[in-house]
Coordinates of C-alpha atoms and ligand atoms in Angstrom, one line a residue:
X25 CA -16.4 6.7 43.4
X26 CA -19.6 4.9 44.5
X27 CA -20.7 3.7 41.1
X28 CA -20.0 0.0 40.2
X29 CA -18.3 0.2 36.8
X30 CA -16.8 -3.2 36.3
X31 CA -17.7 -4.3 32.8
X32 CA -19.9 -1.4 32.1
X33 CA -17.4 0.7 30.1
X34 CA -18.8 2.1 26.9
X35 CA -17.0 -0.5 24.9
X36 CA -18.1 -3.5 26.8
X37 CA -21.7 -2.1 26.8
X38 CA -21.4 -1.8 23.1
X39 CA -20.1 -5.4 22.7
X40 CA -22.8 -6.8 25.1
X41 CA -25.7 -5.2 23.1
X42 CA -24.4 -5.6 19.7
X43 CA -22.4 -8.7 20.1
X44 CA -20.2 -7.4 17.3
X45 CA -18.0 -10.5 17.4
X46 CA -21.0 -12.8 16.9
X47 CA -22.3 -11.6 13.6
X48 CA -25.2 -14.2 13.7
X49 CA -26.7 -12.6 16.8
X50 CA -26.5 -9.1 15.3
X51 CA -27.9 -10.4 12.1
X52 CA -31.0 -11.6 13.9
X53 CA -32.0 -8.0 14.9
X54 CA -34.2 -5.8 12.7
X55 CA -32.7 -2.5 11.4
X56 CA -35.0 -0.7 13.9
X57 CA -33.7 -2.9 16.8
X58 CA -30.1 -2.2 15.8
X59 CA -30.6 1.5 15.6
X60 CA -32.5 1.6 18.9
X61 CA -30.0 -0.5 20.7
X62 CA -27.3 1.9 19.5
X63 CA -29.2 4.9 20.8
X64 CA -29.7 3.1 24.2
X65 CA -26.1 2.2 24.6
X66 CA -24.9 5.7 23.9
X67 CA -27.5 7.2 26.3
X68 CA -26.7 4.8 29.2
X69 CA -22.9 5.5 28.7
X70 CA -23.5 9.3 28.6
X71 CA -25.8 9.3 31.6
X72 CA -23.3 7.3 33.7
X73 CA -20.1 8.9 32.7
X74 CA -18.9 5.7 30.9
X75 CA -18.4 7.6 27.6
X76 CA -14.9 8.9 27.8
X77 CA -14.5 9.6 24.1
X78 CA -15.1 12.4 21.6
X79 CA -14.3 15.1 24.2
X80 CA -14.1 18.4 22.5
X81 CA -10.5 19.5 22.1
X82 CA -10.8 23.3 21.7
X83 CA -9.6 23.9 25.3
X84 CA -6.9 21.2 25.1
X85 CA -4.3 22.8 22.8
X86 CA -0.9 21.2 23.4
X87 CA 0.8 24.5 23.3
X88 CA -1.4 26.5 25.7
X89 CA 0.6 29.7 25.6
X90 CA -1.5 31.5 28.2
X91 CA -0.7 29.1 30.9
X92 CA 2.9 28.0 31.0
X93 CA 3.2 27.7 34.7
X94 CA 1.3 24.6 35.3
X95 CA -1.4 26.3 37.4
X96 CA -4.5 24.2 38.4
X97 CA -6.4 25.3 35.3
X98 CA -3.6 24.0 33.1
X99 CA -4.8 22.3 30.0
X100 CA -2.5 19.5 28.8
X101 CA -3.3 17.1 25.9
X102 CA -1.5 13.7 26.6
X103 CA -3.9 11.9 24.3
X104 CA -2.8 13.1 20.9
X105 CA -0.5 11.3 18.4
X106 CA 1.0 14.6 17.3
X107 CA 4.2 13.4 18.9
X108 CA 6.4 16.0 17.4
X109 CA 3.9 18.9 17.8
X110 CA 4.3 19.3 14.0
X111 CA 0.6 20.3 13.7
X112 CA 1.8 23.6 15.3
X113 CA 5.2 23.9 13.7
X114 CA 5.5 27.5 12.3
X115 CA 7.5 26.4 9.2
X116 CA 5.0 23.6 8.4
X117 CA 2.0 26.0 8.9
X118 CA 3.6 28.5 6.6
X119 CA 4.0 25.9 3.8
X120 CA 0.5 24.7 4.3
X121 CA -1.0 28.2 4.0
X122 CA 1.1 28.9 0.9
X123 CA -0.2 25.8 -0.7
X124 CA -3.8 26.4 0.2
X125 CA -3.5 29.9 -1.3
X126 CA -2.0 28.5 -4.4
X127 CA -4.0 25.3 -5.0
X128 CA -7.1 25.5 -2.7
X129 CA -8.1 23.4 0.2
X130 CA -8.9 20.0 -1.5
X131 CA -7.6 17.8 -4.3
X132 CA -11.0 17.5 -6.0
X133 CA -10.6 14.0 -7.3
X134 CA -9.3 10.4 -6.9
X135 CA -5.6 10.1 -7.6
X136 CA -6.0 8.1 -10.9
X137 CA -8.1 10.9 -12.4
X138 CA -7.3 14.6 -11.6
X139 CA -6.4 14.1 -8.0
X140 CA -2.6 13.8 -8.4
X141 CA -0.6 17.0 -8.2
X142 CA 3.1 17.5 -8.6
X143 CA 3.4 17.8 -4.8
X144 CA 1.8 14.3 -4.4
X145 CA 4.4 12.7 -6.7
X146 CA 7.1 14.6 -4.7
X147 CA 5.7 13.3 -1.5
X148 CA 5.8 9.7 -2.7
X149 CA 9.4 10.1 -3.9
X150 CA 10.3 11.6 -0.5
X151 CA 8.6 9.0 1.5
X152 CA 10.4 6.2 -0.4
X153 CA 13.7 7.9 0.0
X154 CA 13.1 8.7 3.7
X155 CA 12.1 5.1 4.6
X156 CA 14.8 3.5 2.3
X157 CA 12.5 1.8 -0.2
X158 CA 12.2 1.8 -4.0
X159 CA 8.8 3.2 -4.2
X160 CA 5.8 4.5 -2.3
X161 CA 2.1 5.1 -2.7
X162 CA 0.1 7.7 -0.7
X163 CA -3.5 6.9 0.5
X164 CA -6.0 9.2 2.2
X165 CA -5.5 7.4 5.6
X166 CA -3.3 4.9 7.3
X167 CA -6.4 2.7 7.6
X168 CA -7.1 2.7 3.8
X169 CA -3.4 2.0 3.1
X170 CA -3.3 -1.1 5.2
X171 CA -6.8 -2.2 4.2
X172 CA -6.2 -1.6 0.5
X173 CA -2.7 -3.2 0.4
X174 CA -3.9 -6.4 2.1
X175 CA -7.1 -6.8 0.2
X176 CA -5.2 -6.3 -3.0
X177 CA -2.3 -8.6 -2.3
X178 CA -3.9 -11.5 -0.3
X179 CA -6.3 -14.0 -1.6
X180 CA -8.2 -17.0 -0.2
X181 CA -5.2 -19.2 -1.3
X182 CA -2.6 -17.2 0.8
X183 CA -2.1 -16.8 4.6
X184 CA -1.4 -13.8 6.9
X185 CA 0.5 -14.6 10.0
X186 CA -0.4 -11.9 12.5
X187 CA 0.6 -10.7 15.9
X188 CA -2.6 -10.6 18.0
X189 CA -2.2 -6.9 18.6
X190 CA -1.9 -5.5 15.1
X191 CA -4.0 -2.6 14.2
X192 CA -7.7 -3.0 13.2
X193 CA -7.0 -1.9 9.6
X194 CA -4.7 -4.9 9.2
X195 CA -7.2 -7.3 10.6
X196 CA -9.9 -5.9 8.4
X197 CA -7.6 -6.0 5.4
X198 CA -7.2 -9.8 5.9
X199 CA -10.9 -10.4 5.3
X200 CA -10.4 -12.4 2.1
X201 CA -7.4 -14.5 3.2
X202 CA -6.5 -17.1 5.8
X203 CA -5.3 -15.8 9.2
X204 CA -3.1 -17.5 11.8
X205 CA -2.4 -15.4 14.8
X206 CA 0.7 -15.6 17.1
X207 CA 1.0 -14.3 20.7
X208 CA 2.0 -10.7 21.0
X209 CA 5.7 -10.2 20.4
X210 CA 6.4 -13.9 21.0
X211 CA 8.8 -15.4 18.5
X212 CA 8.3 -19.0 19.8
X213 CA 4.6 -18.6 19.2
X214 CA 5.4 -17.2 15.7
X215 CA 7.5 -20.3 15.0
X216 CA 4.5 -22.5 15.8
X217 CA 2.2 -20.3 13.6
X218 CA 4.6 -20.5 10.7
X219 CA 4.6 -24.3 10.9
X220 CA 0.9 -24.3 10.6
X221 CA 1.1 -21.9 7.7
X222 CA 3.3 -24.4 5.7
X223 CA 0.5 -25.6 3.6
X224 CA 0.1 -22.2 1.9
X225 CA 2.5 -21.1 -0.9
X226 CA 2.3 -17.4 -0.1
X227 CA 2.9 -16.3 3.5
X228 CA 2.9 -12.8 4.9
X229 CA 4.0 -12.1 8.5
X230 CA 2.4 -8.8 9.7
X231 CA 3.5 -6.8 12.8
X232 CA 3.4 -3.2 14.0
X233 CA 6.8 -1.6 14.5
X234 CA 5.5 0.1 17.7
X235 CA 2.3 -1.1 19.2
X236 CA -0.4 1.5 19.5
X237 CA -1.6 0.8 23.0
X238 CA 1.4 -0.4 25.0
X239 CA 4.1 1.5 23.0
X240 CA 6.4 -1.7 22.9
X241 CA 8.6 -2.5 19.8
X242 CA 8.3 -5.6 17.7
X243 CA 11.4 -7.9 17.9
X244 CA 12.0 -7.3 14.2
X245 CA 15.5 -8.8 13.9
X246 CA 14.1 -12.2 15.1
X247 CA 11.0 -11.9 13.0
X248 CA 13.0 -11.3 9.9
X249 CA 15.2 -14.4 10.6
X250 CA 12.1 -16.5 11.0
X251 CA 10.5 -15.0 7.9
X252 CA 13.7 -15.7 5.8
X253 CA 14.0 -19.4 7.0
X254 CA 10.4 -20.0 6.1
X255 CA 10.1 -18.2 2.8
X256 CA 7.6 -15.7 4.2
X257 CA 7.3 -12.1 3.3
X258 CA 7.2 -9.5 6.1
X259 CA 5.2 -6.3 6.5
X260 CA 5.6 -3.8 9.3
X261 CA 3.2 -0.9 10.1
X262 CA 5.4 2.0 11.2
X263 CA 2.4 4.4 12.0
X264 CA 3.7 5.1 15.6
X265 CA 7.4 4.9 14.8
X266 CA 7.9 7.1 11.8
X267 CA 9.1 10.5 13.0
X268 CA 9.8 9.1 16.5
X269 CA 12.0 6.0 16.4
X270 CA 15.6 5.7 15.0
X271 CA 17.9 8.1 13.3
X272 CA 16.0 11.3 12.3
X273 CA 12.7 9.5 13.1
X274 CA 13.2 6.9 10.3
X275 CA 11.2 4.2 12.1
X276 CA 11.7 0.9 14.0
X277 CA 13.9 -0.6 11.4
X278 CA 16.3 2.3 11.7
X279 CA 16.1 2.2 15.5
X280 CA 17.0 -1.5 15.5
X281 CA 19.7 -0.9 12.9
X282 CA 18.2 -3.4 10.5
X283 CA 20.2 -3.4 7.2
X284 CA 18.2 -5.8 5.1
X285 CA 14.7 -4.2 5.3
X286 CA 11.4 -6.0 5.6
X287 CA 9.5 -6.4 2.4
X288 CA 6.7 -3.9 2.9
X289 CA 6.4 -0.9 5.2
X290 CA 3.2 1.1 5.8
X291 CA 2.3 4.0 8.0
X292 CA 0.0 6.8 8.9
X293 CA 0.8 10.5 8.0
X294 CA -1.6 11.6 10.7
X295 CA 0.5 11.0 13.7
X296 CA 4.1 12.4 14.1
X297 CA 4.1 13.8 10.6
X298 CA 1.2 16.1 11.6
X299 CA -1.2 15.8 8.7
X300 CA -3.6 13.2 7.3
X301 CA -3.1 10.2 5.0
X302 CA -1.2 7.0 4.9
X303 CA 1.4 5.3 2.7
X304 CA 2.8 2.0 1.6
X305 CA 6.5 1.6 0.7
X306 CA 8.1 -1.3 -1.0
X307 CA 9.4 -2.6 -4.3
X308 CA 8.1 -0.6 -7.2
X309 CA 6.3 -3.7 -8.7
X310 CA 4.2 -3.8 -5.5
X311 CA 3.3 -0.1 -5.9
X312 CA 2.3 -0.8 -9.5
X313 CA 0.1 -3.7 -8.4
X314 CA -1.6 -1.3 -5.9
X315 CA -2.1 1.4 -8.6
X316 CA -3.8 -1.2 -10.8
X317 CA -5.9 -3.1 -8.3
X318 CA -6.2 -1.4 -5.0
X319 CA -9.8 -0.2 -4.5
X320 CA -9.3 2.0 -1.5
X321 CA -6.6 3.8 -3.5
X322 CA -8.4 3.9 -6.9
X323 CA -11.8 4.9 -5.7
X324 CA -11.1 7.5 -3.0
X325 CA -10.2 11.1 -3.2
X326 CA -6.5 11.9 -2.7
X327 CA -5.3 14.0 0.2
X328 CA -5.3 17.8 -0.3
X329 CA -2.1 19.1 -2.1
X330 CA -1.5 21.4 0.9
X331 CA -1.5 18.4 3.2
X332 CA 1.1 16.7 0.9
X333 CA 3.2 19.8 1.1
X334 CA 3.1 20.0 4.9
X335 CA 4.2 16.3 5.1
X336 CA 7.0 17.0 2.7
X337 CA 8.1 19.8 4.9
X338 CA 7.9 17.5 8.0
X339 CA 10.1 15.0 6.2
X340 CA 12.6 17.8 5.4
X341 CA 12.6 18.9 9.0
X342 CA 13.3 15.3 10.2
X343 CA 16.1 14.9 7.6
X344 CA 17.7 18.0 9.0
X345 CA 17.4 16.7 12.6
X346 CA 14.7 19.0 13.8
X347 CA 15.1 19.8 17.6
X348 CA 11.6 18.5 18.3
X349 CA 12.8 14.9 18.0
X350 CA 15.2 15.4 21.0
X351 CA 12.6 17.4 22.9
X352 CA 10.2 14.6 22.5
X353 CA 12.7 12.0 23.8
X354 CA 13.6 14.1 26.7
X355 CA 9.9 14.4 27.7
X356 CA 9.5 10.6 27.2
X357 CA 12.4 9.7 29.5
X358 CA 11.5 12.3 32.1
X359 CA 7.8 11.2 32.3
X360 CA 8.3 7.5 32.1
X361 CA 11.0 7.5 34.8
X362 CA 8.9 9.7 37.0
X363 CA 5.9 7.4 36.7
X364 CA 8.0 4.4 37.5
X365 CA 9.5 6.0 40.6
X366 CA 6.1 6.8 42.0
X367 CA 5.3 3.1 41.7
X368 CA 3.3 2.9 38.4
X369 CA 3.8 0.1 35.9
X370 CA 4.6 1.4 32.5
X371 CA 4.9 -2.1 30.8
X372 CA 7.5 -2.6 28.1
X373 CA 7.0 0.8 26.4
X374 CA 10.0 2.2 24.6
X375 CA 8.4 4.9 22.4
X376 CA 6.2 8.0 22.7
X377 CA 3.3 5.9 23.9
X378 CA 3.5 5.4 27.6
X379 CA 0.9 3.2 29.3
X380 CA 0.0 3.2 32.9
X381 CA -1.2 -0.4 33.5
X382 CA -4.2 -0.5 35.8
X383 CA -6.1 -3.8 35.8
X384 CA -9.0 -2.4 37.9
X385 CA -11.4 -0.8 35.3
X386 CA -13.3 1.2 37.9
X387 CA -10.1 2.8 39.4
X388 CA -8.8 3.4 35.8
X389 CA -12.0 5.3 34.9
X390 CA -11.8 7.2 38.2
X391 CA -8.3 8.3 37.5
X392 CA -9.1 9.3 34.0
X393 CA -12.0 11.4 35.1
X394 CA -10.2 13.1 38.0
X395 CA -7.4 14.1 35.6
X396 CA -9.9 15.4 33.1
X397 CA -11.5 17.6 35.7
X398 CA -8.0 19.1 36.4
X399 CA -7.5 19.9 32.7
X400 CA -5.4 16.8 31.8
X401 CA -6.6 14.7 28.9
X402 CA -5.4 11.0 28.7
X403 CA -7.0 8.0 27.0
X404 CA -8.6 5.1 29.0
X405 CA -8.2 1.8 27.1
X406 CA -10.2 -1.2 28.1
X407 CA -11.0 -4.7 26.7
X408 CA -11.6 -5.6 23.9
X409 CA -9.0 -3.0 22.7
X410 CA -6.6 -4.7 25.1
X411 CA -6.9 -8.1 26.6
X412 CA -9.1 -8.6 29.8
X413 CA -7.4 -7.3 33.0
X414 CA -4.8 -5.4 31.0
X415 CA -6.6 -2.1 30.9
X416 CA -4.4 1.0 30.8
X417 CA -4.2 4.7 30.6
X418 CA -2.6 5.5 27.3
X419 CA -0.3 8.6 27.4
X420 CA 1.0 9.9 24.2
X421 CA 3.9 12.2 24.7
X422 CA 4.6 15.2 22.6
X423 CA 7.5 17.5 22.0
X424 CA 5.3 20.5 22.5
X425 CA 4.6 20.0 26.2
X426 CA 6.7 22.1 28.6
X427 CA 8.4 20.4 31.5
X428 CA 6.5 22.5 34.0
X429 CA 3.2 21.1 32.6
X430 CA 4.6 17.6 32.8
X431 CA 5.5 18.2 36.5
X432 CA 2.0 19.4 37.1
X433 CA 0.5 16.3 35.5
X434 CA 2.8 14.0 37.4
X435 CA 1.9 15.6 40.7
X436 CA -1.8 15.2 39.9
X437 CA -1.3 11.6 38.8
X438 CA 0.6 10.9 42.0
X439 CA -2.0 12.4 44.4
X440 CA -5.0 11.0 42.6
X441 CA -3.4 7.5 42.3
X442 CA -2.9 7.6 46.1
X443 CA -6.4 8.5 46.7
X444 CA -7.6 5.6 44.6
X445 CA -5.2 3.2 46.2
X446 CA -3.2 2.6 43.0
X447 CA 0.1 3.4 44.5
X448 CA 1.4 3.4 48.0
X449 CA 4.8 5.2 48.0
X450 CA 5.4 8.5 49.7
X451 CA 5.1 11.5 47.4
X452 CA 8.3 12.4 45.6
X453 CA 9.1 15.9 44.3
X454 CA 9.1 15.7 40.5
X455 CA 12.0 17.6 39.1
X456 CA 12.6 18.2 35.4
X457 CA 15.9 16.7 34.1
Ligands
LIG21 C1 -0.8 1.0 14.1 C2 -1.8 1.8 13.4 N1 -1.9 1.6 12.0 C3 -2.7 2.3 11.3 C4 -3.5 3.3 11.8 C5 -4.5 4.0 10.9 O1 -4.0 5.3 10.6 P1 -4.9 6.5 10.2 O2 -5.4 7.1 11.5 O3 -4.0 7.4 9.4 O4 -6.0 6.0 9.4 C6 -3.4 3.6 13.1 C7 -4.3 4.7 13.7 O5 -4.8 4.7 14.7 C8 -2.5 2.8 13.9 O6 -2.5 3.0 15.3

């Protein structure tokens, strides 16, 4: 690569021009200047190949049935959160089609008016039972679930104590409250944060069960202990752990064998469960509070009934120990160990999200583009999504990818990484377990 990329990734270009973190500067621009700046940023990024996003997926089906042998034209999607390949599961598809034929493709209304079908209520009961909570409420995305919950529950008199790497929907949901951040997965830093939070009566500690970029797990046992000792409630976002972690995919708390659960659990229905939507589970009073006050729930159209039905089917399959859970974990172990043995750093990942840590942004972009040209889709993640000098390739594993394809991908990663000087070791033959 002869281009200097450095800080010219699309995201850093966007931040430079828009100064999104400094609202005063952005506020000084006229509407026309803002719109023109956006057009210029997108144009520069596209012309220079810095825009690695919104790539059309038609040719990147996870189950590419025509090409099972990992030939050079092999198309492999390692950038999807469809961890269990449930978007292609024949039994789930069948239920979805049946419900579309019966009830149509949309719900037609917000849940409080005519947008609640029997299947929505069944889904809420199933989600509560599956996650082990009293009650649950379904939203039309994981984002609106987190955002709505937090904007309803927290006021300017309360405090949120947040891991620095929680999802954007959580940060946005804390817009009306006081925030104290602690260093990522660092319980000593949490202790300090909670001391600072002592002046507030209501304290809520918020973490992700599995972090969406590095795939690492929150130290929930220790966090629960700190919460209890300091009279703080705890919320965990299980978006990347439901369906993946613990017994039958019941999430991080199940994986860590936590008996006394955290107070509130939330998640997305758009990842391992293969649909769209989000949920909050917790005590029934909390769910009542959201029904009464939560604006992103009250004023937004409910998920289509067919989507509620497919999620119900996904939960049934998980309860009965669907084979895709063990297929997924077999793929995770094989891929992660192979990456490590070729000399790549996969951080502290212990989930379906496997990062390849590459601090050099130019080489990271080079590797992502080389892989893309060979039919392999991975995500390139840069600052400010991750801290500076901690850029990474985010690989999300799926049960639907055959081992031969993984071997093909590993061989390409190995040879391209060597060309770019990212690893030095002699090539090793990748063999499926
Ligand atoms: C940790 C986490 N929470 C919440 C969300 C939002 O979920 P959804 O995509 O369903 O809005 C995401 C999605 O990227 C996520 O990674």
